[in-house]
Short mmCIF file of C-alpha atoms in Angstrom, two decimals:
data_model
loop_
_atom_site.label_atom_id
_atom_site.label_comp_id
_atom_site.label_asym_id
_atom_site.label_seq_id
_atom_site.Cartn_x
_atom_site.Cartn_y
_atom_site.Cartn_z
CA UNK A 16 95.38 72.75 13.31
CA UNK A 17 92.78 73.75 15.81
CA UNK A 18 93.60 75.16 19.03
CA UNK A 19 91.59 74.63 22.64
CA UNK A 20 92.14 75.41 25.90
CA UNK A 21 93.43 73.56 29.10
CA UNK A 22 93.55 74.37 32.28
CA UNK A 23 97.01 73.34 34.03
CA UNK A 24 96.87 74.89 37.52
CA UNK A 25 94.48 75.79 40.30
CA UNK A 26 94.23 78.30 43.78
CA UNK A 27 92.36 78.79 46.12
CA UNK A 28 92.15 81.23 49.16
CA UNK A 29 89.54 81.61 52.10
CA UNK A 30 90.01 83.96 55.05
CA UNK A 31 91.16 82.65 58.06
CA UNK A 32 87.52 83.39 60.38
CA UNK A 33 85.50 80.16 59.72
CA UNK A 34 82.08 81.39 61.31
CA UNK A 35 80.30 77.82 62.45
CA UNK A 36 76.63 77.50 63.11
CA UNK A 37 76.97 77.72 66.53
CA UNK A 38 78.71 81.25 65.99
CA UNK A 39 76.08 82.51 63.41
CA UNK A 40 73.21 81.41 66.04
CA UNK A 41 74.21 84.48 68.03
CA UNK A 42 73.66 86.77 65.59
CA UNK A 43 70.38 84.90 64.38
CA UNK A 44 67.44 83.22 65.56
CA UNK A 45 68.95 79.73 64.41
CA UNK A 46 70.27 76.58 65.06
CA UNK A 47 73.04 74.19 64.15
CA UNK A 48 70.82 71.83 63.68
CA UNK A 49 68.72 73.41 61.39
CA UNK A 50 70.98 75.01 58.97
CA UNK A 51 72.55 71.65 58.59
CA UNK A 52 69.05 70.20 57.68
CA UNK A 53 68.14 72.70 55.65
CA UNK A 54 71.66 73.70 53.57
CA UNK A 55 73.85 71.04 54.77
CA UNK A 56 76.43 73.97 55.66
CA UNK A 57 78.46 73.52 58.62
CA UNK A 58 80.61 76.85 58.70
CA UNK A 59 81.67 79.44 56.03
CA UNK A 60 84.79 81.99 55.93
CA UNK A 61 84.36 85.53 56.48
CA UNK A 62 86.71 88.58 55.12
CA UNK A 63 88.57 90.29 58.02
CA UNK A 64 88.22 94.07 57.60
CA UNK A 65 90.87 95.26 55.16
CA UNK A 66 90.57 91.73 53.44
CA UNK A 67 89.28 92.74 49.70
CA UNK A 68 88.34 91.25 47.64
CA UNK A 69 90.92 91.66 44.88
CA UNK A 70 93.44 90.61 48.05
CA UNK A 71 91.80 87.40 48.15
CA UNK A 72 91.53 87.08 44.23
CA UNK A 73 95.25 87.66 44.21
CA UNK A 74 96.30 84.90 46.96
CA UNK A 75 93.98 82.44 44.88
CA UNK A 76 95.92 83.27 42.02
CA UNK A 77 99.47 82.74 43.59
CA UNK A 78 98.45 79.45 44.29
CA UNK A 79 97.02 78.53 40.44
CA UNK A 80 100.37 80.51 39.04
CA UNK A 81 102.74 78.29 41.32
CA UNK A 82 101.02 74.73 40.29
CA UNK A 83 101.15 75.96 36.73
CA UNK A 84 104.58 76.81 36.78
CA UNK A 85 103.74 79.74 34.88
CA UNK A 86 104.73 83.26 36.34
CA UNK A 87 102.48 86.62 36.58
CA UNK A 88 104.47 88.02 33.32
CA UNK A 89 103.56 85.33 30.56
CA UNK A 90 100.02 85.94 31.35
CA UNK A 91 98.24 87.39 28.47
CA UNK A 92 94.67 88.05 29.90
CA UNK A 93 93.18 88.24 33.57
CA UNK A 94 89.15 87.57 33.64
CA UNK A 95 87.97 87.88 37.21
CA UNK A 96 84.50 87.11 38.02
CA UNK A 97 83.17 89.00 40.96
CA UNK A 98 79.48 90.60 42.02
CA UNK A 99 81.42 92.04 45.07
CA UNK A 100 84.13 94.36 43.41
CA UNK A 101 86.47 96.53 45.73
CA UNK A 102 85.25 99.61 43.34
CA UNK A 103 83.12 100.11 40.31
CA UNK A 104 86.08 100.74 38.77
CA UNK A 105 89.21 99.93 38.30
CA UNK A 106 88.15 97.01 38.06
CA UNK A 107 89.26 93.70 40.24
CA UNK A 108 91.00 92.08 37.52
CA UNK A 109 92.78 95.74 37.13
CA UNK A 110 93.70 95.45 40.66
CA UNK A 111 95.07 92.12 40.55
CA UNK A 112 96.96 92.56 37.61
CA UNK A 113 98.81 95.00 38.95
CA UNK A 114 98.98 93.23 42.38
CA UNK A 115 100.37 90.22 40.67
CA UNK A 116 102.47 92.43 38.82
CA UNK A 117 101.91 91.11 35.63
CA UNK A 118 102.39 92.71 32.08
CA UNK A 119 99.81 95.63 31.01
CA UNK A 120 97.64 92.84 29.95
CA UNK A 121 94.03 93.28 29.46
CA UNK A 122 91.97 92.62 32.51
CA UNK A 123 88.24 93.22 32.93
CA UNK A 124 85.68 91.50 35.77
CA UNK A 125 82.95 89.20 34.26
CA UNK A 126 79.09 89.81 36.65
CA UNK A 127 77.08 86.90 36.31
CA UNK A 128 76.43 85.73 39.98
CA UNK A 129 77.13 82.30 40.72
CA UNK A 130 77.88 81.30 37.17
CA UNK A 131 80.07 83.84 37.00
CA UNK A 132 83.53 81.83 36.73
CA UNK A 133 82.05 79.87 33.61
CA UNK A 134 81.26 82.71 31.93
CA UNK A 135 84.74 83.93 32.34
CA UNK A 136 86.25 80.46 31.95
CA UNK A 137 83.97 80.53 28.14
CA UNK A 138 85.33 83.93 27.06
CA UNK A 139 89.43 83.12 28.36
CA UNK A 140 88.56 79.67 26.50
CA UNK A 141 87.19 81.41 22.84
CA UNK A 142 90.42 84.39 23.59
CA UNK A 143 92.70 81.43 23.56
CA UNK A 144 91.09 79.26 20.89
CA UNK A 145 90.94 82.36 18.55
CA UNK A 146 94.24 82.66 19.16
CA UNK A 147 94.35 86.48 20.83
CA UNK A 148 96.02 84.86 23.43
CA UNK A 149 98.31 82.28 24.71
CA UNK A 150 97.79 82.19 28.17
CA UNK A 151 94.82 83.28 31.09
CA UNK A 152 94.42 83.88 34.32
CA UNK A 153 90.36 83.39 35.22
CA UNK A 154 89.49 83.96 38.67
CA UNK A 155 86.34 84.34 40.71
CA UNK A 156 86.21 85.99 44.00
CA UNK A 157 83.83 86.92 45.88
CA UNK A 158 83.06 89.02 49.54
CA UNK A 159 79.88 87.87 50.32
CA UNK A 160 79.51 88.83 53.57
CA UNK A 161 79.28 92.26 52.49
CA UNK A 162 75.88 91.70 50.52
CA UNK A 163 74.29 89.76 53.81
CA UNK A 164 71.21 91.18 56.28
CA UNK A 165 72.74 89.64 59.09
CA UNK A 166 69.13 89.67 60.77
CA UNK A 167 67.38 87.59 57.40
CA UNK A 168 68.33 83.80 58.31
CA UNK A 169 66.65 82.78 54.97
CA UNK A 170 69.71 84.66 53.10
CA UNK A 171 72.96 84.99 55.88
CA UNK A 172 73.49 80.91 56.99
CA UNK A 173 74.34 80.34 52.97
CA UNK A 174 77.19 82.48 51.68
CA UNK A 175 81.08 83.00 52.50
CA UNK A 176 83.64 84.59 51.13
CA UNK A 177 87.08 83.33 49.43
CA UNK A 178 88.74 83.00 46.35
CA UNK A 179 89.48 80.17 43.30
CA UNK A 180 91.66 80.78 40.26
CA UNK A 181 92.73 78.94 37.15
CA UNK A 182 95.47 79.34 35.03
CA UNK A 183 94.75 78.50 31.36
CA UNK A 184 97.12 77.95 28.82
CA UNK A 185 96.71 76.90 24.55
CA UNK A 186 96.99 73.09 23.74
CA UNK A 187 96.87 71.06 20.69
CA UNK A 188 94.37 68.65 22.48
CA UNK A 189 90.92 69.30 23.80
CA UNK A 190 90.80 70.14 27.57
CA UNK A 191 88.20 73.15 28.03
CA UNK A 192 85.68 70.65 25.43
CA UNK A 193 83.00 72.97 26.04
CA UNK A 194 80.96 75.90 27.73
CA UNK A 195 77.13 76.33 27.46
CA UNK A 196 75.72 79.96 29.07
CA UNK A 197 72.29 80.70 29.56
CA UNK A 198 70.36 83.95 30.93
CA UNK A 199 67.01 84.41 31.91
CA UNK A 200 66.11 87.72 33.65
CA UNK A 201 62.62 87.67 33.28
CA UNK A 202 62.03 87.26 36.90
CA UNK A 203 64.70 89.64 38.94
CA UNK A 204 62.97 89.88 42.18
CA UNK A 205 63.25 85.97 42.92
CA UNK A 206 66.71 86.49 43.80
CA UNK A 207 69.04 89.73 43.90
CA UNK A 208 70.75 92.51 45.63
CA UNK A 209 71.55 95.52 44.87
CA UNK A 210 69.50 98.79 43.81
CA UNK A 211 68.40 101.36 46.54
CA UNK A 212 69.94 101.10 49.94
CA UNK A 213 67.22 99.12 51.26
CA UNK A 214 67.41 96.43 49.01
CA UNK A 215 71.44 96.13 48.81
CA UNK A 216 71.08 93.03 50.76
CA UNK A 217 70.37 89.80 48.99
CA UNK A 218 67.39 88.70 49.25
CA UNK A 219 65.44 85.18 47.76
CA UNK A 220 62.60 82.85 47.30
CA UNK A 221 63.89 80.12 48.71
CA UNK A 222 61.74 77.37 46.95
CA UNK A 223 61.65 78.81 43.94
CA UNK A 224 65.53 79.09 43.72
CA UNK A 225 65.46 75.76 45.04
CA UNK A 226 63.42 74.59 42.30
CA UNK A 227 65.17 76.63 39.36
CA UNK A 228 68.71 75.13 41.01
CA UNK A 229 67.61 71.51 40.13
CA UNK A 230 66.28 71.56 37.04
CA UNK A 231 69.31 74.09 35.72
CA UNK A 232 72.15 71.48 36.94
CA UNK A 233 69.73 68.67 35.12
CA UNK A 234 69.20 70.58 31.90
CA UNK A 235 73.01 71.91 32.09
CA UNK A 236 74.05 68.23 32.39
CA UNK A 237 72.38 66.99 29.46
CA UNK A 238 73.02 70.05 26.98
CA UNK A 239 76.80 69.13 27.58
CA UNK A 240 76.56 65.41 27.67
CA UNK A 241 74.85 66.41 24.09
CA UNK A 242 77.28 68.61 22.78
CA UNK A 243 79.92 66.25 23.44
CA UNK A 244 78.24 63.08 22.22
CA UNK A 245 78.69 61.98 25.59
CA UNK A 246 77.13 59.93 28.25
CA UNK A 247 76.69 60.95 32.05
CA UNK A 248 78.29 57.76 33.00
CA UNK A 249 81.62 58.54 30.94
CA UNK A 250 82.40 61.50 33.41
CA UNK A 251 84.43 61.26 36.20
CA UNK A 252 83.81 63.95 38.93
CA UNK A 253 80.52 66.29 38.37
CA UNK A 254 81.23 69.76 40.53
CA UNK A 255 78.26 71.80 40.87
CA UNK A 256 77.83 75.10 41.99
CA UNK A 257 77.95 74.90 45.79
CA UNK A 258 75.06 76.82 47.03
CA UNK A 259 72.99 73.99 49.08
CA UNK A 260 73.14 69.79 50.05
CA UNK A 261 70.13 69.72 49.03
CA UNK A 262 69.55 71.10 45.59
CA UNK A 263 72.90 68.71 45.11
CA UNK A 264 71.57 65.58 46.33
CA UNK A 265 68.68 66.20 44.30
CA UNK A 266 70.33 67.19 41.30
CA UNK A 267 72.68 63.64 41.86
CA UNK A 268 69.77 61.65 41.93
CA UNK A 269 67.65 63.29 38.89
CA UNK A 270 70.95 62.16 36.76
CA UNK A 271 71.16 59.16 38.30
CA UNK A 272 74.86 59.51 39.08
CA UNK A 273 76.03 58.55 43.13
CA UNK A 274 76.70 61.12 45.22
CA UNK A 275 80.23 59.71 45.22
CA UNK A 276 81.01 61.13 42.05
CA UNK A 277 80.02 65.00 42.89
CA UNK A 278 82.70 67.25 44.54
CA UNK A 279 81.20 68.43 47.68
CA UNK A 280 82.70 71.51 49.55
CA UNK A 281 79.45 73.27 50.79
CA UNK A 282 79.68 71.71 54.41
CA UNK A 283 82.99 73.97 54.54
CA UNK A 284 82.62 76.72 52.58
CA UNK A 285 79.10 77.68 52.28
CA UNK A 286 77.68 79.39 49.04
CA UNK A 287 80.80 81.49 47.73
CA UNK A 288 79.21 82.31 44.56
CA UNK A 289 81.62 82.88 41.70
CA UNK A 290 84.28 81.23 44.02
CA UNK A 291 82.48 78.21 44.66
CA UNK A 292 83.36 76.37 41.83
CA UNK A 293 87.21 76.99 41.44
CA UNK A 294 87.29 76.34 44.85
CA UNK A 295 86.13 72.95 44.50
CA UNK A 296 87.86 72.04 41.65
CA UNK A 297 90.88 73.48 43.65
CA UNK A 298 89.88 71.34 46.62
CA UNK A 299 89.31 68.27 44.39
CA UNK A 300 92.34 68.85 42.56
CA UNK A 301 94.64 68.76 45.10
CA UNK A 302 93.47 65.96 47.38
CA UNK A 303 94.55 64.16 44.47
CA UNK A 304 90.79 63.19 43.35
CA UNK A 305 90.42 65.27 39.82
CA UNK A 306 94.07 63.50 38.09
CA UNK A 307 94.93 63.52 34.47
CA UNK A 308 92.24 62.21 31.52
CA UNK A 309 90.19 62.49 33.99
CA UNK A 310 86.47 63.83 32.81
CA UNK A 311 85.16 66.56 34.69
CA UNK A 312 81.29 68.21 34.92
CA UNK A 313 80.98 71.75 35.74
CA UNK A 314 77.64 73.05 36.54
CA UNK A 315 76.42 76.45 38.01
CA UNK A 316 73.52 78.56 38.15
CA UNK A 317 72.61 81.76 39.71
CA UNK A 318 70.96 84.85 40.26
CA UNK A 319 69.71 86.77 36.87
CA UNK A 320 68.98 84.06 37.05
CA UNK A 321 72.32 82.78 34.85
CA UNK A 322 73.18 79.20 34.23
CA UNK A 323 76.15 77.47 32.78
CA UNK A 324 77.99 73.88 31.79
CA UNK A 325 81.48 72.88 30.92
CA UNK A 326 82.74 69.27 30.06
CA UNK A 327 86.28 69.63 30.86
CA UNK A 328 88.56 67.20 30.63
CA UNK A 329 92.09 67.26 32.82
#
């Protein structure tokens, strides 16, 4: 009999310091007005000092643990997706395990930017289906504020920090129906951070991130819709990576699907890169949108640049 994946319980966790525009135009030569225009963001959390980000991975996962109804000790694997680790090693999803005080499970932290929390939803999903395991924990967190040039308004209006988790479990019936990953790192300097102490920061091309964004939610879209023998119009809720309004809107209206039916949380959250979508789907879960048979869209991209898809269905 095969054997898939579904996920049957969602967290999330952002700090308690929601910086507004208003706030971040006293650290920047900015405007309100403008970053709403340009991003559509409104405020985004920031990390108190002493607030890690395996701390924030950890409250996320609380949350996702306590709607599954599954406790820390039946968990067979923790996947955390993170570019901000507390350390270079242990690793976060070391950390948490041991914060959540789970079995000696294994536990390693997936780097893939903003499509980080596919790419650790796709390996907990092909652990589970293989059969390695019977139950994961997949998790991405992220302290954002720690890779920002406070002075660069091109980069420090878009990202906050928080947390989303998921708690996976096996199932005779398809819920994780697929994942599609992509990588293309042919052209690193468009947007990174990291390297020598000068370039740490992150740093972008706006319009050219702008323009790769859009085409890799359309092209994720349709490779899934594909896979699946599906139709865009036979999905319920379509969550995208939140990173801008804009490259959203855009996106909604290249697949001819109404803005309606995407899961919006970038107004209140700004860009939280491998948190972002977890969040959402935490967001959208629990204000009672995403319900049961419903058909859900995932679709991220991000610096590498990486790219990613998942048809799941709740």
């Amino acid at each position: 009999m095969p054997r898939f994946s579904r996920i049957i319980g969602t967290g999330g966790y952002l700090p308690a310091h929601a910086m507004t525009n208003h706030e971040l135009a006293t650290v920047v030569e900015t405007s309100d007005e403008w970053i709403r225009a340009m991003t559509g963001i409104a405020r985004r959390h920031i990390a108190g000092d002493g607030e890690t980000t395996a701390e924030m991975a950890a409250l996320a996962s609380e949350q996702a643990l306590q709607a599954a109804a599954v406790p820390a000790r039946d968990l067979d694997l923790i996947i955390v997706a993170t570019i901000t680790p507390d350390r270079v090693f242990p690793s976060t999803a070391a950390l948490l395990q041991a914060r959540l005080g789970a079995r000696q499970i294994g536990a390693f932290d997936v780097s893939a930017a903003c499509s980080g929390f596919l790419y650790a939803l796709a390996s907990a999903d092909a652990m589970i289906a293989s059969g390695r395991c019977a139950c994961a924990l997949v998790v991405g967190a992220e302290r954002m504020s720690t890779l920002l040039d406070w002075s660069d308004r091109a980069t420090c209006v878009l990202f906050g920090d928080g947390a989303g988790a998921v708690v996976l479990t096996a199932s005779d019936s398809p819920g994780v129906r697929s994942v599609d990953l992509h990588a293309d790192g042919s052209t690193p300097g468009v947007l990174y951070a990291g390297g020598e102490s000068a370039e740490r920061y992150v740093r972008m091309q706006g319009p050219a991130v702008f323009r790769f964004a859009v085409d890799a939610f359309v092209e994720g879209a349709a490779e899934a819709m594909q896979r699946n023998e599906a139709s865009i119009g036979s999905v319920d809720w379509i969550v995208p990576h939140q990173a801008n309004l804009r490259i959203i809107d855009l996106a909604a209206k290249r697949l001819g699907v109404a803005n309606e039916r995407m899961v919006v949380t970038v107004a209140d959250h700004g860009n939280t890169s491998a948190a972002s979508l977890p969040l959402a789907l935490d967001t959208a879960v629990r204000d009672g949108r995403i319900r049961s048979g419903h058909h859900v869209l995932l679709l991220s991209v991000g610096g590498g640049f990486t790219w990613a898809s998942s048809l799941v269905e709740w």
